[in-house]
Coordinates of C-alpha atoms in Angstrom, one line a residue:
X242 CA -12.8 -24.8 -6.1
X243 CA -10.7 -21.6 -6.0
X244 CA -11.1 -18.0 -4.9
X245 CA -10.3 -15.5 -2.1
X246 CA -9.7 -16.9 1.3
X247 CA -8.8 -13.5 3.2
X248 CA -8.2 -10.0 2.1
X249 CA -7.2 -6.4 3.6
X250 CA -6.7 -3.1 2.1
X251 CA -4.3 -0.2 3.0
X252 CA -4.8 3.5 2.4
X253 CA -1.9 6.0 3.5
X254 CA -3.2 8.6 6.3
X255 CA -3.1 11.6 4.0
X256 CA -5.2 13.0 0.9
X257 CA -4.7 15.9 -1.4
X258 CA -7.8 17.6 -2.6
X259 CA -6.2 21.0 -3.8
X260 CA -3.3 21.1 -6.3
X261 CA -3.4 24.8 -7.3
X262 CA -0.2 26.5 -6.8
X263 CA -1.7 30.2 -6.9
X264 CA -4.9 29.3 -4.9
X265 CA -6.3 32.3 -3.3
X266 CA -9.7 30.9 -2.4
X267 CA -10.6 27.5 -0.6
X268 CA -11.2 24.4 -3.0
X269 CA -14.7 23.9 -3.8
X270 CA -16.1 21.0 -1.6
X271 CA -16.9 17.6 -3.0
X272 CA -14.3 17.6 -5.6
X273 CA -11.9 14.8 -6.4
X274 CA -9.0 13.9 -4.1
X275 CA -6.1 11.6 -4.3
X276 CA -4.7 9.2 -1.7
X277 CA -1.1 10.3 -0.8
X278 CA 1.5 8.2 0.8
X279 CA 3.8 10.0 3.5
X280 CA 7.4 10.8 2.6
X281 CA 8.5 7.7 4.6
X282 CA 6.2 5.0 2.5
X283 CA 6.8 3.3 -0.7
X284 CA 5.2 0.1 -2.5
X285 CA 7.2 -2.2 -0.2
X286 CA 6.0 -0.6 3.1
X287 CA 2.5 -0.1 1.9
X288 CA 2.6 -4.0 1.0
X289 CA 3.6 -5.0 4.4
X290 CA 0.9 -3.0 6.0
X291 CA -1.6 -4.6 3.7
X292 CA -0.3 -8.1 4.2
X293 CA 0.7 -8.1 8.0
X294 CA -2.6 -9.4 9.4
X295 CA -3.2 -12.1 6.7
X296 CA -2.6 -15.8 7.0
X297 CA 0.0 -15.7 4.2
X298 CA 0.7 -18.7 2.2
X299 CA 2.3 -21.8 3.6
X300 CA 5.7 -23.3 2.8
X301 CA 5.6 -24.0 -0.9
X302 CA 3.5 -21.4 -1.9
X303 CA 4.4 -17.9 -3.3
X304 CA 4.4 -14.2 -2.0
X305 CA 3.8 -11.7 -4.9
X306 CA 4.2 -8.0 -5.0
X307 CA 2.7 -6.4 -8.1
X308 CA 3.5 -2.9 -8.7
X309 CA 4.5 -0.2 -11.4
X310 CA 6.9 1.5 -8.7
X311 CA 9.0 -0.7 -7.1
X312 CA 11.7 1.0 -5.1
X313 CA 14.6 -1.3 -6.9
X314 CA 15.0 -2.0 -10.4
X315 CA 17.0 -5.4 -10.3
X316 CA 16.4 -6.6 -6.8
X317 CA 13.3 -8.2 -5.8
X318 CA 11.3 -5.9 -3.7
X319 CA 9.1 -8.9 -2.6
X320 CA 11.9 -10.3 -0.8
X321 CA 11.9 -7.2 1.8
X322 CA 8.1 -7.7 2.4
X323 CA 9.0 -11.4 3.1
X324 CA 11.5 -10.5 5.7
X325 CA 9.3 -7.9 7.2
X326 CA 6.7 -10.4 7.6
X327 CA 8.7 -13.0 9.1
X328 CA 7.7 -15.8 6.6
X329 CA 9.3 -19.1 6.3
X330 CA 12.2 -19.2 3.8
X331 CA 10.3 -21.9 2.1
X332 CA 7.9 -19.5 0.8
X333 CA 9.0 -18.1 -2.6
X334 CA 9.0 -14.2 -3.2
X335 CA 8.5 -12.6 -6.6
X336 CA 7.8 -9.3 -8.2
X337 CA 5.2 -8.7 -10.9
X338 CA 5.6 -5.4 -12.7
X339 CA 3.3 -3.5 -15.2
X340 CA 0.0 -1.9 -15.0
X341 CA -1.8 -5.1 -15.6
X342 CA 0.3 -7.0 -12.8
X343 CA -2.4 -6.4 -10.2
X344 CA -4.9 -8.3 -12.4
X345 CA -2.2 -11.1 -12.9
X346 CA -1.5 -11.3 -9.1
X347 CA -5.3 -11.9 -8.6
X348 CA -5.3 -14.6 -11.2
X349 CA -2.4 -16.2 -9.4
X350 CA -4.1 -16.2 -6.1
X351 CA -7.0 -17.6 -7.2
X352 CA -5.3 -20.4 -9.3
X353 CA -2.6 -21.3 -7.0
X354 CA -3.3 -20.3 -3.5
X355 CA -0.7 -17.7 -3.3
X356 CA -0.4 -14.5 -1.5
X357 CA -0.3 -11.2 -3.1
X358 CA 0.2 -7.6 -2.3
X359 CA -1.1 -5.1 -5.1
X360 CA 0.8 -1.9 -4.1
X361 CA 1.5 1.3 -6.2
X362 CA 2.8 4.9 -5.4
X363 CA 1.7 7.3 -8.3
X364 CA 3.5 10.5 -9.2
X365 CA 3.0 12.9 -12.0
X366 CA 4.6 16.1 -13.0
X367 CA 3.1 19.0 -11.0
X368 CA 0.1 20.5 -12.4
X369 CA -0.6 17.5 -14.6
X370 CA -4.1 17.5 -15.7
X371 CA -4.5 13.9 -14.0
X372 CA -2.7 14.8 -10.7
X373 CA -5.6 14.3 -8.7
X374 CA -6.6 11.2 -10.7
X375 CA -3.7 9.4 -9.7
X376 CA -3.2 7.9 -5.9
X377 CA -1.4 5.6 -3.9
X378 CA -2.8 2.5 -2.1
X379 CA -2.2 -1.3 -1.5
X380 CA -4.6 -4.4 -1.3
X381 CA -3.7 -7.9 -0.3
X382 CA -5.1 -11.3 -0.9
X383 CA -4.6 -15.0 0.0
X384 CA -6.1 -17.9 -1.8
X385 CA -9.0 -19.8 -0.4
X386 CA -12.8 -19.8 -0.5
X387 CA -13.8 -18.1 2.8
X388 CA -14.2 -14.7 1.3
X389 CA -15.2 -15.6 -2.3
X390 CA -15.3 -18.3 -4.9
X391 CA -14.3 -17.7 -8.4
X392 CA -16.8 -18.8 -10.9
X393 CA -15.0 -17.5 -14.2
X394 CA -12.1 -15.8 -15.5
X395 CA -11.6 -14.2 -18.8
X396 CA -8.9 -12.2 -20.6
X397 CA -8.5 -10.1 -23.6
X398 CA -5.0 -8.8 -24.6
X399 CA -4.5 -5.6 -26.8
X400 CA -1.2 -4.3 -27.5
X401 CA -1.6 -0.5 -27.2
X402 CA 0.7 2.5 -26.5
X403 CA -1.5 4.1 -23.8
X404 CA 0.6 4.5 -20.5
X405 CA 4.3 3.9 -20.1
X406 CA 7.5 5.1 -18.7
X407 CA 11.2 4.4 -19.6
X408 CA 13.8 3.1 -17.4
X409 CA 15.2 5.9 -14.9
X410 CA 11.9 8.1 -15.6
X411 CA 9.6 9.1 -12.6
X412 CA 6.4 9.8 -14.4
X413 CA 4.2 8.1 -16.8
X414 CA 3.8 9.1 -20.5
X415 CA 0.3 9.0 -21.7
X416 CA -1.3 9.1 -24.8
X417 CA -4.4 10.8 -26.0
X418 CA -7.1 9.1 -23.8
X419 CA -9.6 9.7 -26.4
X420 CA -8.1 7.1 -28.8
X421 CA -7.1 4.5 -26.3
X422 CA -10.6 4.6 -24.5
X423 CA -12.5 3.0 -27.4
X424 CA -9.9 0.1 -27.7
X425 CA -10.0 -0.5 -23.8
X426 CA -13.8 -0.5 -23.8
X427 CA -13.8 -3.0 -26.4
X428 CA -11.5 -5.3 -24.8
X429 CA -13.2 -5.0 -21.4
X430 CA -16.4 -5.7 -22.7
X431 CA -15.2 -8.6 -24.7
X432 CA -13.6 -10.2 -21.5
X433 CA -16.5 -9.3 -19.2
X434 CA -19.0 -11.1 -21.5
X435 CA -17.1 -14.2 -21.8
X436 CA -16.6 -14.1 -18.0
X437 CA -20.4 -13.8 -17.2
X438 CA -21.3 -16.4 -19.9
X439 CA -18.8 -19.0 -18.5
X440 CA -20.3 -18.2 -15.2
X441 CA -23.9 -18.6 -16.6
X442 CA -25.0 -15.2 -15.5
X443 CA -26.6 -12.4 -17.4
X444 CA -25.3 -9.7 -14.9
X445 CA -23.5 -9.5 -11.6
X446 CA -25.1 -7.9 -8.4
X447 CA -22.0 -5.7 -8.3
X448 CA -20.0 -4.3 -11.1
X449 CA -16.4 -3.2 -10.3
X450 CA -14.4 -1.5 -13.1
X451 CA -10.7 -0.5 -12.8
X452 CA -9.0 1.2 -15.8
X453 CA -6.0 3.6 -16.4
X454 CA -8.2 5.3 -18.7
X455 CA -10.9 7.4 -17.0
X456 CA -13.1 7.6 -20.2
X457 CA -12.9 3.7 -20.7
X458 CA -13.8 3.4 -17.1
X459 CA -16.8 5.4 -17.3
X460 CA -17.9 3.9 -20.6
X461 CA -17.7 0.4 -19.1
X462 CA -19.7 1.1 -15.9
X463 CA -22.5 2.4 -18.1
X464 CA -22.5 -0.5 -20.6
X465 CA -22.4 -2.9 -17.7
X466 CA -25.0 -1.3 -15.7
X467 CA -22.7 -0.7 -12.6
X468 CA -23.9 1.2 -9.7
X469 CA -21.3 3.7 -9.4
X470 CA -19.9 2.8 -6.0
X471 CA -16.6 2.0 -7.3
X472 CA -16.5 5.2 -8.9
X473 CA -17.1 6.9 -5.6
X474 CA -14.1 5.3 -4.1
X475 CA -11.8 6.1 -7.2
X476 CA -13.1 9.8 -6.9
X477 CA -11.8 9.8 -3.4
X478 CA -8.3 7.9 -4.2
X479 CA -7.7 8.2 -7.6
X480 CA -6.4 5.5 -9.9
X481 CA -3.9 3.4 -7.8
X482 CA -2.0 1.8 -10.8
X483 CA -1.5 -1.9 -10.1
X484 CA -3.2 -1.7 -6.8
X485 CA -6.5 -0.6 -8.2
X486 CA -8.3 -3.7 -9.0
X487 CA -7.4 -4.9 -5.6
X488 CA -8.6 -1.8 -3.9
X489 CA -12.0 -1.8 -5.7
X490 CA -12.6 -5.5 -5.1
X491 CA -11.7 -5.0 -1.5
X492 CA -14.4 -2.5 -1.4
X493 CA -17.1 -4.6 -3.0
X494 CA -16.2 -7.4 -0.7
X495 CA -16.8 -5.0 2.4
X496 CA -20.3 -4.2 1.2
X497 CA -21.3 -7.4 -0.5
X498 CA -23.7 -10.1 1.1
X499 CA -23.0 -13.8 1.0
X500 CA -24.7 -15.3 -2.2
X501 CA -24.2 -12.3 -4.3
X502 CA -21.9 -12.0 -7.4
X503 CA -19.3 -9.5 -8.1
X504 CA -17.8 -8.9 -11.8
X505 CA -14.5 -7.5 -11.4
X506 CA -13.1 -6.1 -14.7
X507 CA -9.7 -4.7 -15.1
X508 CA -9.1 -2.8 -18.3
X509 CA -5.5 -1.8 -18.7
X510 CA -3.5 -2.9 -22.0
X511 CA -6.4 -5.3 -22.7
X512 CA -8.6 -6.6 -20.1
X513 CA -8.8 -9.0 -17.4
X514 CA -12.5 -10.1 -15.9
X515 CA -13.3 -12.2 -12.9
X516 CA -16.7 -13.5 -11.7
X517 CA -16.8 -14.0 -7.9
X518 CA -19.5 -15.5 -5.7
X519 CA -19.4 -13.9 -2.1
X520 CA -18.9 -16.8 0.4
X521 CA -20.5 -16.9 3.9
X522 CA -17.3 -16.3 5.7
X523 CA -16.8 -13.0 4.0
X524 CA -17.1 -10.7 7.2
X525 CA -14.5 -12.8 9.2
X526 CA -12.2 -13.1 5.9
X527 CA -11.6 -9.2 6.0
X528 CA -8.5 -8.4 8.0
X529 CA -8.5 -4.8 9.3
X530 CA -10.7 -1.8 8.7
X531 CA -12.9 -1.6 5.6
X532 CA -11.9 0.6 2.6
X533 CA -14.5 3.4 3.5
X534 CA -13.2 3.4 7.0
X535 CA -9.8 4.1 6.0
X536 CA -11.2 6.9 3.8
X537 CA -13.0 8.5 6.6
X538 CA -10.0 8.4 8.7
X539 CA -7.6 10.4 6.2
X540 CA -6.0 13.9 7.2
X541 CA -5.6 16.7 4.3
X542 CA -2.2 17.4 3.1
X543 CA -1.1 20.7 1.4
X544 CA 0.1 20.9 -2.0
X545 CA 3.6 22.4 -1.1
X546 CA 4.1 19.6 1.6
X547 CA 3.2 16.7 -1.0
X548 CA 5.6 18.3 -3.6
X549 CA 8.4 18.1 -1.0
X550 CA 7.5 14.5 0.2
X551 CA 7.7 13.5 -3.6
X552 CA 11.1 15.5 -4.1
X553 CA 9.2 17.6 -6.9
X554 CA 10.1 20.9 -4.9
X555 CA 13.8 21.5 -4.2
X556 CA 14.0 23.2 -0.8
X557 CA 16.9 24.1 1.2
X558 CA 17.5 21.8 4.0
X559 CA 19.7 21.7 7.4
X560 CA 23.4 22.2 6.9
X561 CA 24.3 18.6 8.3
X562 CA 25.3 15.6 6.3
X563 CA 23.1 12.8 4.9
X564 CA 22.5 9.9 7.2
X565 CA 24.8 6.8 6.5
X566 CA 23.8 4.3 4.2
X567 CA 23.2 0.7 5.8
X568 CA 25.6 -1.9 4.9
X569 CA 24.6 -5.4 3.5
X570 CA 26.6 -7.5 6.3
X571 CA 25.0 -5.9 9.4
X572 CA 21.5 -5.7 7.6
X573 CA 21.7 -9.6 7.2
X574 CA 23.3 -10.3 10.7
X575 CA 20.5 -8.1 12.4
X576 CA 17.6 -9.0 10.1
X577 CA 15.5 -10.0 12.9
X578 CA 15.7 -6.7 14.6
X579 CA 15.7 -4.6 11.5
X580 CA 12.8 -6.3 9.5
X581 CA 10.8 -8.2 12.1
X582 CA 11.4 -6.0 15.1
X583 CA 12.4 -9.0 17.4
X584 CA 13.7 -8.6 20.7
X585 CA 15.1 -11.3 22.9
X586 CA 13.3 -12.6 26.0
X587 CA 15.4 -13.8 28.9
X588 CA 15.2 -17.4 29.8
X589 CA 15.9 -16.5 33.4
X590 CA 13.7 -13.5 34.3
X591 CA 11.5 -13.3 31.2
X592 CA 12.3 -9.6 30.6
X593 CA 12.5 -8.5 26.8
X594 CA 15.9 -6.9 25.7
X595 CA 15.7 -4.5 22.6
X596 CA 17.7 -4.7 20.5
X597 CA 18.1 -8.4 21.1
X598 CA 21.2 -9.6 22.7
X599 CA 22.9 -12.4 24.5
X600 CA 22.8 -10.7 27.9
X601 CA 19.7 -9.5 29.5
X602 CA 19.2 -6.0 30.1
X603 CA 17.3 -6.5 33.3
X604 CA 19.1 -9.1 35.0
X605 CA 22.6 -9.3 33.5
X606 CA 22.2 -13.1 32.8
X607 CA 23.7 -14.3 29.5
X608 CA 22.2 -16.9 27.6
X609 CA 22.5 -18.2 24.1
X610 CA 18.9 -19.9 24.4
X611 CA 17.0 -16.7 25.0
X612 CA 13.7 -16.7 23.1
X613 CA 13.1 -14.4 20.0
X614 CA 9.9 -12.2 20.3
X615 CA 8.3 -10.1 17.5
X616 CA 7.2 -6.5 18.7
X617 CA 5.7 -5.5 15.8
X618 CA 2.0 -6.2 16.6
X619 CA 2.2 -4.8 20.3
X620 CA 1.2 -1.3 21.3
X621 CA 3.8 0.9 22.9
X622 CA 3.3 3.8 25.4
X623 CA 5.3 6.9 25.0
X624 CA 7.6 7.8 28.2
X625 CA 9.7 10.4 26.4
X626 CA 9.5 12.8 23.3
X627 CA 12.2 14.8 21.7
X628 CA 11.6 17.0 18.6
X629 CA 14.4 17.2 15.8
X630 CA 14.4 20.3 14.0
X631 CA 17.5 19.6 11.8
X632 CA 16.1 16.3 10.2
X633 CA 17.2 15.7 6.7
X634 CA 13.8 14.3 6.0
X635 CA 11.4 16.6 4.0
X636 CA 9.7 17.9 7.1
X637 CA 10.5 21.0 9.1
X638 CA 10.8 18.6 12.4
X639 CA 10.1 15.2 13.4
X640 CA 9.3 13.7 16.9
X641 CA 11.6 10.9 18.2
X642 CA 10.1 8.9 21.1
X643 CA 11.0 6.5 23.6
X644 CA 8.3 4.0 24.3
X645 CA 7.6 0.9 26.5
X646 CA 6.3 -1.8 24.6
X647 CA 3.3 -3.9 26.1
X648 CA 4.6 -7.3 27.3
X649 CA 8.3 -6.0 27.8
X650 CA 10.9 -4.1 25.5
X651 CA 11.7 -0.5 24.9
X652 CA 11.8 1.3 21.6
X653 CA 13.5 4.5 20.6
X654 CA 11.8 5.4 17.1
X655 CA 10.5 8.0 15.0
X656 CA 6.8 9.0 15.1
X657 CA 4.7 9.2 12.0
X658 CA 1.5 9.9 10.5
X659 CA 1.0 12.6 13.4
X660 CA 1.9 16.1 13.9
X661 CA 5.3 16.2 15.8
X662 CA 3.6 18.6 18.3
X663 CA 0.7 16.2 19.0
X664 CA 3.0 13.3 20.4
X665 CA 2.6 13.5 24.2
X666 CA 4.0 11.2 27.1
X667 CA 1.4 8.5 27.8
X668 CA 0.2 8.2 24.2
X669 CA -0.4 4.8 22.6
X670 CA 1.4 4.0 19.3
X671 CA 1.8 1.2 17.1
X672 CA 4.7 -0.2 15.1
X673 CA 4.7 0.4 11.3
X674 CA 7.1 -0.5 8.6
X675 CA 8.6 2.6 6.8
X676 CA 11.7 3.9 5.0
X677 CA 13.9 5.9 7.1
X678 CA 16.0 7.4 4.3
X679 CA 17.9 6.6 1.0
X680 CA 21.7 7.2 1.1
X681 CA 24.2 5.9 -2.0
X682 CA 21.2 4.1 -3.5
X683 CA 20.4 2.0 -0.8
X684 CA 17.1 2.2 1.0
X685 CA 17.0 2.0 4.8
X686 CA 13.8 0.5 6.0
X687 CA 13.0 0.1 9.8
X688 CA 9.9 0.4 12.2
X689 CA 8.5 3.8 13.3
X690 CA 5.6 4.3 15.4
X691 CA 2.2 5.9 14.7
X692 CA -1.0 6.7 16.6
X693 CA -3.1 3.7 17.3
X694 CA -6.4 4.3 15.3
X695 CA -9.6 3.3 16.9
X696 CA -11.5 1.9 13.9
X697 CA -15.0 0.3 14.8
X698 CA -14.0 -3.1 13.1
X699 CA -11.0 -5.1 12.4
X700 CA -7.4 -4.2 13.2

């Protein structure tokens, strides 16, 4: 048997519910909103957040990153995720591209036991009709049968010019959805019916529809008699590109009971249909909070701030030079610190030194055999806070903290996902992998600290 062994979903801490430039009255409550990644997030950082608590593929298997918005064109972005997770070099890392790549990644997870992150960051032109209908998210899966068993799989390919982007462009081009909706609806129904027939089912207990075309998604939910629970999630996040089938599947697994069936249909450039039976271990297979817990914990971001984060609003920054670009040799030599947040634990006194070094910062004894310990999953308590009002980041100011890590080690890092004025001495923060800045075409990734969230279940 094949299927899903464990899963997790990641939604950024922010949501945009109003994109009016000349708003004079508050937005009407209950309207659509979109999930918004912070200025220091991209598909790599969101993939790391989704995958970091999963039992990732063993040696000989693959780590896949499915996205339409990779931070690099020629470079393999999955390799950065691999390094940040501290995986064995024997685990191959590969990128999957395109709107259909999310379904392809799920197919490979169930067929080969691979681990996959489905992550996307969606950006439209300001004021575009579907601006609030596009969102940012990530979901991650590893192969197995603890969460769900795959009963059937069907595909239907249809070459159609529906949503596309040329190299170097930031925004998707979209054909009239009234024309493409009919084609995608027909493809989706064909794939869904074949998958249900192969699984010997007339219908599934849960119907999940993901489509880049909103008209097609609505038509398919109606024809397949879906409850609309998946549409409620989409209304709160927007269509999240390659991540969307994974995000909606994760929500369905959150809610489904063991023994129930799930029909997952992704209708994009054709269609891919999966039929799963929920396994007895589905509750323990979820790593981290449920999708709807993440939705409930978001904070609202203003439209002007969102535009600055995306680089869609050109504003005057401080009169200071850009941060220097990282160089390849030191990044490679210090990969343990930069990507995995490793410190060195002294063999003599047991104290942790950060950044790692041969000489212990506590007792002064040098030792080549000092153990490497990762601090990325440990809590840290703030002992000092400084606010930078001349940052080159798209914020008016940011908080820089010094924090003592549980178990040893001290970090100096940026705080994120919280207003700088809310960061106080004694506050508990947790590491999160983020992009610091981009200079000379090189993305500089490192770990920041964010508030430790009190979810009722999971990490």
